[in-house]
Short mmCIF file of C-alpha atoms in Angstrom, two decimals:
data_model
loop_
_atom_site.label_atom_id
_atom_site.label_comp_id
_atom_site.label_asym_id
_atom_site.label_seq_id
_atom_site.Cartn_x
_atom_site.Cartn_y
_atom_site.Cartn_z
CA MET A 1 116.87 134.86 94.19
CA GLN A 2 119.96 136.33 92.73
CA ALA A 3 121.78 132.77 92.86
CA VAL A 4 119.04 131.75 90.99
CA LYS A 5 119.19 134.14 88.08
CA ASP A 6 122.99 133.84 88.21
CA SER A 7 123.05 130.10 88.04
CA PHE A 8 120.67 129.79 85.43
CA TYR A 9 122.36 132.69 83.11
CA MET A 10 125.64 131.00 83.76
CA ALA A 11 124.65 127.59 82.73
CA LEU A 12 123.16 128.90 79.37
CA ARG A 13 126.11 130.87 78.79
CA GLN A 14 128.72 127.95 79.31
CA ARG A 15 126.43 125.88 77.07
CA LEU A 16 126.16 128.35 74.23
CA ALA A 17 129.98 129.20 74.44
CA GLN A 18 130.63 125.32 74.24
CA SER A 19 128.12 124.29 71.49
CA TYR A 20 127.95 127.45 69.44
CA PRO A 21 131.34 129.22 69.99
CA THR A 22 130.68 131.61 66.73
CA ARG A 23 127.63 132.95 68.37
CA ILE A 24 129.19 135.83 70.10
CA MET A 25 128.59 139.40 70.72
CA GLY A 26 130.59 141.70 67.87
CA ASP A 27 134.01 141.74 68.62
CA THR A 28 133.95 141.04 72.14
CA LYS A 29 134.22 137.33 71.90
CA GLN A 30 131.69 137.02 74.70
CA PRO A 31 128.90 134.53 74.18
CA ALA A 32 125.85 136.30 72.88
CA LEU A 33 123.60 135.88 76.05
CA ILE A 34 122.67 139.22 77.86
CA VAL A 35 120.61 139.56 80.99
CA CYS A 36 118.74 142.74 80.40
CA GLU A 37 118.43 143.79 83.90
CA ASN A 38 122.37 144.11 84.07
CA VAL A 39 123.03 146.20 80.89
CA CYS A 40 120.00 148.48 81.13
CA GLU A 41 119.40 148.15 77.50
CA PRO A 42 115.99 148.06 75.67
CA TRP A 43 114.17 144.74 74.94
CA ILE A 44 116.54 143.02 72.12
CA PRO A 45 118.67 145.97 71.08
CA ALA A 46 120.66 143.97 68.48
CA ASN A 47 120.27 140.95 66.39
CA ASP A 48 121.43 137.40 66.46
CA ALA A 49 121.88 137.35 70.46
CA PHE A 50 119.65 136.11 73.18
CA TYR A 51 118.37 138.42 75.85
CA ILE A 52 117.22 137.29 79.14
CA ARG A 53 114.33 139.17 80.87
CA TRP A 54 113.17 138.11 84.34
CA THR A 55 109.38 139.02 84.87
CA SER A 56 107.42 137.78 88.01
CA ASP A 57 107.12 134.96 90.42
CA GLN A 58 105.23 131.97 89.16
CA LYS A 59 102.24 131.02 91.49
CA LEU A 60 102.82 127.19 92.52
CA PRO A 61 100.14 124.78 94.11
CA VAL A 62 99.83 125.16 97.65
CA ASP A 63 101.41 121.88 98.61
CA ALA A 64 104.57 122.79 96.67
CA SER A 65 104.84 126.25 97.90
CA ALA A 66 104.59 124.69 101.44
CA ALA A 67 107.32 122.31 100.64
CA GLY A 68 109.63 125.23 99.70
CA TRP A 69 109.40 125.40 95.82
CA ARG A 70 109.74 128.64 94.21
CA ALA A 71 109.40 129.58 90.40
CA LEU A 72 110.31 132.74 88.43
CA GLU A 73 109.15 133.50 85.09
CA CYS A 74 111.64 134.60 82.33
CA GLU A 75 111.39 135.69 78.85
CA ILE A 76 114.41 134.93 76.14
CA GLY A 77 114.14 137.11 73.37
CA TYR A 78 116.02 137.07 69.86
CA SER A 79 115.61 138.58 66.44
CA THR A 80 117.55 138.41 63.20
CA ALA A 81 117.66 140.37 59.95
CA GLY A 82 118.89 137.46 58.05
CA THR A 83 122.35 137.87 56.04
CA GLU A 84 123.34 140.57 53.62
CA SER A 85 124.30 138.40 50.97
CA ALA A 86 120.73 137.25 50.81
CA ASN A 87 119.29 140.48 51.12
CA GLY A 88 117.79 139.43 54.30
CA GLU A 89 115.54 136.84 52.45
CA ASP A 90 117.13 134.08 54.69
CA ARG A 91 115.59 135.66 58.07
CA GLY A 92 113.03 132.55 58.62
CA ARG A 93 116.04 130.12 58.16
CA ALA A 94 118.11 132.23 60.68
CA LEU A 95 115.32 132.62 63.05
CA ALA A 96 114.93 128.90 63.00
CA GLU A 97 118.51 128.45 63.75
CA LEU A 98 118.15 130.52 66.88
CA ASP A 99 115.14 128.55 67.84
CA ALA A 100 117.22 125.36 67.74
CA GLU A 101 120.47 126.80 69.45
CA LEU A 102 117.92 127.97 72.19
CA GLN A 103 116.39 124.62 72.51
CA ALA A 104 119.72 122.97 72.40
CA ILE A 105 121.10 125.19 75.45
CA LEU A 106 118.13 124.67 77.50
CA ALA A 107 118.47 120.87 77.48
CA PRO A 108 119.03 119.61 79.93
CA ARG A 109 116.66 121.61 81.99
CA GLN A 110 118.58 121.65 85.28
CA THR A 111 121.90 122.95 86.41
CA ALA A 112 123.76 122.95 89.66
CA PHE A 113 122.39 125.75 92.26
CA LEU A 114 125.75 127.95 92.83
CA ASP A 115 126.35 131.18 94.63
CA TYR A 116 128.44 133.42 92.28
CA SER A 117 128.81 135.98 94.80
CA GLN A 118 131.73 134.01 95.92
CA ASP A 119 134.86 133.36 93.73
CA PRO A 120 134.95 130.41 93.25
CA PRO A 121 131.28 130.08 93.33
CA ALA A 122 129.80 128.13 96.04
CA THR A 123 127.71 125.17 95.91
CA LEU A 124 123.98 125.51 97.51
CA SER A 125 121.63 122.82 98.21
CA GLY A 126 119.48 121.35 95.70
CA THR A 127 118.96 121.63 91.87
CA LEU A 128 117.68 124.39 89.43
CA LEU A 129 114.87 122.96 87.12
CA TRP A 130 113.18 124.83 84.52
CA THR A 131 110.02 124.11 82.31
CA ARG A 132 109.86 123.66 78.55
CA SER A 133 110.03 126.86 76.95
CA VAL A 134 107.12 128.03 74.83
CA LEU A 135 108.17 130.00 71.57
CA ASN A 136 105.81 132.90 71.21
CA ASP A 137 104.79 133.89 67.41
CA PRO A 138 107.42 135.74 65.47
CA LYS A 139 107.06 139.53 65.17
CA ASP A 140 108.24 141.10 61.80
CA SER A 141 109.16 144.75 61.84
CA GLY A 142 111.53 146.56 59.52
CA GLY A 143 112.95 143.69 58.18
CA VAL A 144 113.74 142.34 61.45
CA ILE A 145 112.19 139.20 62.75
CA GLN A 146 111.73 138.76 66.41
CA ARG A 147 110.86 135.92 69.00
CA THR A 148 110.23 135.74 72.45
CA ALA A 149 110.46 132.26 74.59
CA ARG A 150 108.85 131.98 77.79
CA LEU A 151 109.83 129.41 80.60
CA SER A 152 109.78 129.17 84.45
CA VAL A 153 112.74 128.61 86.81
CA LEU A 154 112.33 126.29 89.61
CA TRP A 155 114.00 125.65 92.61
CA GLN A 156 113.29 124.58 96.30
CA GLU A 157 114.30 126.67 99.35
CA ALA A 158 116.01 124.81 102.35
CA GLN A 159 113.26 124.43 105.17
CA MET B 1 84.36 130.35 137.02
CA SER B 2 84.17 130.56 133.36
CA LEU B 3 85.52 128.46 130.59
CA ASP B 4 88.51 129.94 128.41
CA LEU B 5 86.92 130.42 125.05
CA ALA B 6 89.48 133.31 124.20
CA ILE B 7 90.28 133.98 120.52
CA PRO B 8 94.22 133.09 121.09
CA ASN B 9 93.21 129.61 121.88
CA GLN B 10 92.56 128.76 118.43
CA PRO B 11 95.54 126.57 117.01
CA VAL B 12 96.67 127.68 113.60
CA SER B 13 98.99 125.36 111.96
CA ILE B 14 101.07 125.44 108.57
CA ALA B 15 102.43 121.97 108.68
CA VAL B 16 102.94 118.66 110.65
CA HIS B 17 106.22 117.12 111.50
CA ALA B 18 106.73 113.34 112.20
CA PHE B 19 109.24 111.85 114.68
CA VAL B 20 110.04 108.12 115.58
CA ALA B 21 111.86 106.23 118.36
CA PRO B 22 112.34 102.40 118.60
CA VAL B 23 109.93 99.98 120.32
CA ASN B 24 111.47 97.24 122.14
CA ARG B 25 109.64 94.42 120.30
CA ASP B 26 109.93 91.48 122.41
CA PRO B 27 107.98 93.11 125.53
CA GLY B 28 106.38 95.47 123.15
CA GLN B 29 107.82 98.35 125.05
CA PRO B 30 107.53 101.54 123.47
CA THR B 31 109.51 104.81 123.85
CA VAL B 32 107.63 106.91 126.46
CA PHE B 33 106.63 110.64 125.38
CA GLU B 34 106.12 112.57 128.68
CA ALA B 35 103.52 115.17 127.80
CA SER B 36 105.04 117.95 129.70
CA GLN B 37 107.76 117.62 126.97
CA ALA B 38 105.54 118.67 124.31
CA ALA B 39 105.65 122.54 125.61
CA SER B 40 109.44 122.68 124.86
CA PHE B 41 109.94 119.99 122.30
CA ASP B 42 112.38 121.15 119.86
CA LEU B 43 110.94 120.43 116.13
CA ALA B 44 114.27 121.39 114.53
CA ASN B 45 116.59 119.43 116.97
CA PRO B 46 114.44 116.73 118.67
CA PRO B 47 115.85 115.43 121.91
CA ALA B 48 117.29 111.66 121.84
CA PRO B 49 115.92 109.11 121.04
CA TRP B 50 113.49 111.02 118.97
CA ILE B 51 114.60 111.17 115.29
CA GLY B 52 112.74 113.70 112.96
CA LEU B 53 111.54 112.59 109.85
CA GLY B 54 110.70 116.30 108.37
CA PRO B 55 107.21 117.63 107.37
CA VAL B 56 104.42 115.16 106.42
CA GLU B 57 101.74 115.86 104.21
CA ALA B 58 98.00 114.97 103.85
CA PHE B 59 98.04 113.97 107.52
CA ARG B 60 94.95 111.95 108.78
CA ARG B 61 94.03 110.22 111.96
CA THR B 62 91.18 107.94 111.66
CA ALA B 63 89.27 106.26 114.24
CA VAL B 64 87.80 102.83 113.38
CA ASP B 65 86.44 102.05 116.71
CA GLU B 66 83.08 99.95 116.75
CA SER B 67 80.76 100.83 119.76
CA THR B 68 77.52 99.28 120.53
CA SER B 69 74.57 100.55 123.03
CA VAL B 70 72.71 98.91 125.63
CA GLN B 71 69.02 99.93 125.35
CA SER B 72 66.28 99.60 128.20
CA GLY B 73 62.59 99.88 128.53
CA THR B 74 59.66 99.69 126.38
CA ASP B 75 61.00 102.78 124.43
CA ALA B 76 64.48 101.26 124.04
CA ALA B 77 66.29 104.29 125.15
CA VAL B 78 70.03 104.08 124.94
CA VAL B 79 71.35 103.71 128.51
CA ALA B 80 74.99 102.93 128.02
CA GLN B 81 77.67 102.20 125.47
CA PHE B 82 80.23 99.87 125.13
CA ARG B 83 83.37 99.59 122.66
CA LYS B 84 83.59 96.42 120.44
CA LYS B 85 86.65 97.24 118.82
CA LEU B 86 89.42 99.75 119.65
CA GLU B 87 91.33 100.71 116.43
CA ALA B 88 92.76 103.85 114.72
CA HIS B 89 94.99 104.46 111.75
CA VAL B 90 97.13 107.21 110.69
CA SER B 91 98.12 108.20 107.09
CA PHE B 92 100.16 110.86 105.69
CA ALA B 93 102.82 111.07 102.82
CA PHE B 94 106.59 111.91 102.84
CA ARG B 95 107.98 114.47 100.43
CA ARG B 96 111.60 113.51 101.73
CA TRP B 97 112.83 110.24 100.99
CA GLY B 98 115.29 108.39 103.18
CA LYS B 99 115.72 105.00 105.04
CA LEU B 100 113.34 105.70 107.61
CA GLN B 101 110.59 107.43 105.29
CA LEU B 102 111.02 104.48 103.08
CA ALA B 103 110.56 101.64 105.87
CA MET B 104 107.81 103.66 107.69
CA ALA B 105 105.92 103.82 104.18
CA THR B 106 106.36 100.18 103.36
CA GLY B 107 104.75 97.02 105.10
CA GLY B 108 107.59 94.70 105.72
CA THR B 109 111.34 94.23 105.90
CA HIS B 110 113.24 97.38 104.45
CA TRP B 111 116.48 96.14 102.95
CA ASN B 112 119.88 97.92 102.92
CA VAL B 113 121.34 97.22 99.23
CA LEU B 114 124.88 96.43 100.08
CA ALA B 115 127.84 97.21 97.62
CA THR B 116 128.43 93.74 95.88
CA LYS B 117 131.44 91.62 94.64
CA ALA B 118 131.84 91.61 91.07
CA ASP B 119 130.99 87.75 90.47
CA GLY B 120 128.88 87.22 93.45
CA ASN B 121 125.50 85.56 93.86
CA VAL B 122 122.48 88.07 92.66
CA ARG B 123 119.45 88.34 94.61
CA PRO B 124 116.62 91.02 94.28
CA THR B 125 117.39 92.47 97.69
CA GLY B 126 121.06 92.66 97.10
CA GLY B 127 123.59 90.18 95.87
CA GLU B 128 126.84 88.75 97.32
CA ALA B 129 128.18 91.79 99.41
CA MET B 130 131.85 93.12 99.60
CA PRO B 131 133.01 91.72 103.30
CA ALA B 132 132.24 93.98 106.18
CA ILE B 133 135.09 96.64 107.60
CA PRO B 134 135.57 95.81 111.36
CA ILE B 135 134.43 98.57 113.75
CA LEU B 136 137.36 99.24 116.29
CA SER B 137 137.22 100.13 119.89
CA GLY B 138 136.96 103.76 120.66
CA SER B 139 134.11 104.19 117.91
CA THR B 140 131.30 106.50 118.84
CA ALA B 141 127.89 107.27 116.95
CA MET B 142 129.46 109.93 115.11
CA SER B 143 132.88 108.90 114.65
CA LEU B 144 133.80 105.45 113.40
CA GLN B 145 137.42 103.63 113.76
CA ILE B 146 138.59 101.35 111.09
CA ASP B 147 141.69 99.93 110.08
CA PRO B 148 143.24 102.65 107.84
CA GLN B 149 143.80 100.18 105.05
CA PHE B 150 140.09 100.04 104.41
CA ALA B 151 140.06 103.90 104.17
CA ALA B 152 140.26 103.98 100.55
CA GLU B 153 137.03 101.95 100.28
CA LEU B 154 135.03 105.05 101.79
CA SER B 155 134.35 108.43 100.51
CA PRO B 156 132.19 111.34 101.64
CA GLY B 157 128.66 110.86 100.63
CA ASP B 158 128.86 106.87 100.79
CA VAL B 159 125.97 105.64 103.05
CA VAL B 160 127.25 102.92 105.45
CA ALA B 161 125.15 100.18 107.82
CA VAL B 162 126.76 99.47 111.06
CA ASP B 163 125.81 96.29 113.04
CA LEU B 164 126.85 93.12 114.21
CA ASP B 165 127.24 90.02 112.36
CA TYR B 166 124.38 87.38 112.12
CA LEU B 167 125.08 84.49 114.21
CA GLN B 168 121.89 82.46 113.54
CA GLN B 169 119.96 83.91 116.26
CA PHE B 170 116.50 84.29 116.49
CA GLY B 171 113.64 86.76 117.04
CA TYR B 172 113.78 90.49 116.42
CA ILE B 173 117.42 91.41 115.21
CA GLY B 174 119.28 95.11 114.51
CA LEU B 175 120.76 97.38 116.84
CA GLY B 176 118.20 100.28 117.51
CA PHE B 177 115.03 99.73 115.41
CA PRO B 178 114.34 96.30 115.03
CA GLY B 179 115.04 95.51 111.21
CA ALA B 180 113.53 92.02 111.11
CA TYR B 181 112.32 89.05 112.95
CA VAL B 182 114.00 85.55 112.38
CA ALA B 183 111.51 82.71 113.47
CA ASN B 184 113.20 79.74 114.96
CA ASP B 185 112.06 77.09 112.43
CA ASP B 186 112.24 78.65 108.98
CA GLY B 187 115.18 76.38 108.25
CA ILE B 188 116.94 79.11 106.28
CA SER B 189 120.90 79.57 106.71
CA ARG B 190 121.57 83.32 106.35
CA GLN B 191 124.73 85.12 105.60
CA ALA B 192 126.88 86.63 108.15
CA ASP B 193 125.78 90.08 106.79
CA PHE B 194 122.27 89.73 107.00
CA VAL B 195 121.80 91.93 110.26
CA ARG B 196 123.61 94.71 108.03
CA ARG B 197 121.13 94.05 105.29
CA VAL B 198 118.18 95.10 107.50
CA THR B 199 119.44 97.25 109.92
CA PHE B 200 118.20 100.88 110.67
CA ASN B 201 121.92 101.67 112.34
CA VAL B 202 122.88 103.84 109.09
CA GLY B 203 124.63 106.99 108.39
CA LYS B 204 126.23 109.08 105.60
CA VAL B 205 129.84 109.64 105.47
CA ALA B 206 131.08 113.15 105.93
CA SER B 207 134.87 112.58 105.95
CA VAL B 208 137.28 109.82 105.97
CA ALA B 209 140.82 110.64 107.63
CA GLY B 210 143.15 107.89 108.08
CA GLY B 211 141.31 105.37 110.28
CA THR B 212 138.33 107.74 111.27
CA VAL B 213 135.11 107.74 109.44
CA THR B 214 133.06 110.79 110.53
CA LEU B 215 129.38 110.60 109.88
CA GLU B 216 126.92 113.50 109.15
CA ASN B 217 124.52 112.49 111.84
CA PRO B 218 124.95 109.99 114.66
CA LEU B 219 123.88 106.44 114.31
CA THR B 220 120.37 105.79 115.52
CA ALA B 221 121.38 103.29 117.61
CA GLY B 222 124.10 105.10 119.36
CA ASP B 223 127.90 104.08 120.09
CA PRO B 224 128.63 100.78 117.95
CA PRO B 225 129.85 97.52 119.72
CA ALA B 226 133.50 96.95 118.99
CA SER B 227 132.36 93.51 117.41
CA SER B 228 130.13 95.07 114.79
CA GLY B 229 131.09 95.43 111.26
CA LEU B 230 130.40 98.18 108.34
CA GLN B 231 129.42 98.02 104.82
CA LYS B 232 128.60 100.32 102.29
CA VAL B 233 124.94 100.88 101.23
CA ILE B 234 124.24 101.61 97.52
CA GLY B 235 120.45 102.10 98.15
CA PHE B 236 117.35 100.79 99.84
CA THR B 237 114.62 98.20 98.51
CA ASP B 238 111.56 96.77 100.01
CA ARG B 239 109.11 94.22 98.81
CA GLU B 240 105.21 93.03 99.17
CA GLY B 241 105.41 89.84 101.26
CA GLY B 242 106.31 88.18 104.49
CA ALA B 243 104.93 88.44 107.81
CA PHE B 244 107.19 91.08 109.74
CA ARG B 245 105.71 94.74 110.24
CA GLN B 246 107.79 97.51 110.99
CA GLU B 247 106.81 99.02 114.63
CA TRP B 248 107.55 102.73 115.86
CA SER B 249 106.60 104.99 118.67
CA ALA B 250 105.83 108.22 116.72
CA LEU B 251 105.05 111.69 117.58
CA PHE B 252 103.15 114.13 115.24
CA PHE B 253 103.62 117.97 116.18
CA GLU B 254 101.32 120.51 114.62
CA GLU B 255 103.66 123.47 113.52
CA THR B 256 101.49 126.23 114.97
CA VAL B 257 102.01 129.50 114.38
CA SER B 258 99.46 130.74 117.03
CA GLY B 259 97.05 129.30 119.42
CA GLY B 260 99.23 126.94 121.48
CA ARG B 261 101.09 123.54 120.64
CA VAL B 262 99.35 120.47 119.49
CA CYS B 263 100.86 117.12 119.34
CA TYR B 264 99.84 113.44 118.90
CA TYR B 265 101.74 110.53 120.44
CA TYR B 266 101.48 107.09 119.22
CA PRO B 267 103.26 104.68 121.55
CA ARG B 268 103.11 101.71 118.76
CA LEU B 269 102.18 102.30 115.04
CA GLN B 270 102.82 99.35 112.89
CA SER B 271 103.15 99.84 109.00
CA LEU B 272 100.34 98.49 107.10
CA PRO B 273 101.60 96.84 103.75
CA GLN B 274 100.14 99.00 101.08
CA ALA B 275 103.30 100.87 99.82
CA ALA B 276 102.63 103.38 97.10
CA GLU B 277 103.63 106.61 95.93
CA LYS B 278 101.60 109.42 94.54
CA LYS B 279 102.63 112.44 92.61
CA SER B 280 102.05 116.06 93.30
CA PRO B 281 102.28 118.68 90.67
CA ILE B 282 104.80 121.39 91.09
CA LEU B 283 104.88 123.14 87.56
CA GLY B 284 104.82 122.15 84.09
CA ASP B 285 105.71 118.51 83.72
CA TYR B 286 107.48 118.46 86.88
CA GLN B 287 105.70 116.32 89.76
CA ALA B 288 107.13 115.79 93.21
CA MET B 289 107.01 111.94 94.19
CA LEU B 290 105.60 111.61 97.67
CA LEU B 291 105.80 108.19 99.64
CA GLU B 292 102.31 107.48 101.18
CA ALA B 293 102.38 105.82 104.55
CA HIS B 294 99.54 103.96 106.17
CA LEU B 295 99.83 102.92 110.07
CA LEU B 296 98.04 101.07 112.20
CA ALA B 297 97.99 102.15 115.88
CA LEU B 298 98.71 99.48 118.77
CA PRO B 299 97.66 99.74 122.24
CA ALA B 300 99.95 100.59 125.15
CA ALA B 301 99.38 100.42 128.81
CA ASP B 302 98.88 104.03 130.60
CA PRO B 303 100.74 103.17 133.86
CA GLN B 304 98.26 106.00 135.61
CA ASP B 305 95.53 104.02 135.32
CA GLY B 306 96.32 100.78 133.31
CA VAL B 307 94.12 101.85 130.28
CA SER B 308 95.24 100.54 126.86
CA ALA B 309 95.52 103.52 124.59
CA LEU B 310 96.09 103.75 120.89
CA TRP B 311 97.30 107.31 121.01
CA PHE B 312 97.55 110.60 123.07
CA ARG B 313 96.67 114.13 122.26
CA THR B 314 98.73 116.88 124.08
CA TYR B 315 97.60 120.58 124.04
CA ILE B 316 99.69 123.40 125.43
CA PRO B 317 97.47 126.47 125.87
CA PRO B 318 99.29 129.85 124.83
CA LYS B 319 100.16 131.65 127.75
CA ARG B 320 98.64 134.84 126.51
#
């Protein structure tokens, strides 16, 4: 299970760093993609970054489960207040940019299945897949607009 | 005396696993499965010559027998019955795709698509192939000896076919499982690599070191003859047409978690020409592609009493 989470996160992190090198966390120069359960922070504590939250197991058809398929749901949240120069009135445009960046790093919907508990990571059997993301309605509060995307990560356990 | 109706004698199964072994086609001699082996048969590491095909889905055994009755007296009471036709079918679906699964799920000849020359002739089942690499003496089913000058042509992960050159012979051809039948009057001159195009003696390369090619699994026909050759296989193809039918000895084991062991032994199963695939939903737009197999059971004589039987079902009760 941890290898699933790690492989998904690392795939998106590498894609974000490669395609959108300016999308970083403040002065850290690290890609602005954080796994909530690792940093013990509240949901979406900062604007203009992506936050991954693992939620629950996804129930699959009996045939697929019997064949070793498993699925884990996750949410990816992000928010923006727009830019100061526009007095935040470009929040919608900034949110659309975040939407587009997320869709871009989620494609293709697959990555290698790797065990990151080792250095270098070991290749595991099979491929990690994920479903198309569903964008929830944005929420607007205190000048910040926030959105959550939902998807499920799929993998097949060795039988 | 009492019947054993204990609760533990209710088999509970979570899957069906398939295994195949060759049939010697000329005399129609199947691989014999001795029923007492059912108790200890290792589903993960089946004993030779049985080859595991993995779990199958939608496993279904169907009797297509026809019987008729003998009636007697003014009230036409049925006093006897006799069989008009002995016929049984088996159908199931493979989730895993491989040479044997594809061949079992098709009706006729199953072709290895050999690596081709750049400017060779083209054909739908594979064009003019790269020349075969001779197999040298000292080769085994797991470790093939070749001239080191050919080592650069192979790399780990490659699939290779190992068999003899075709010498215009007739009848069933291919080491191990027969891959095709050549009639003696068809007038077609086949290439030397024809046998390797249809052979089931294929393996995946694990490593290449000098002149030693190590395979991930042993070749299905065992140690290769020194006169055989090796050709790289790019993929597999099959087609609708032709009179040849694949034939297998097959075992199906219920993966029981309680209630004893159950297995079905089919001495001779022939593929029926209804190759098809079906899709099984996983999640979202992901659908697993399954190979559908339809097979016809053929009879084999039981030496115990000479009865021609299509299949045998064995039940091994639990000890407690």
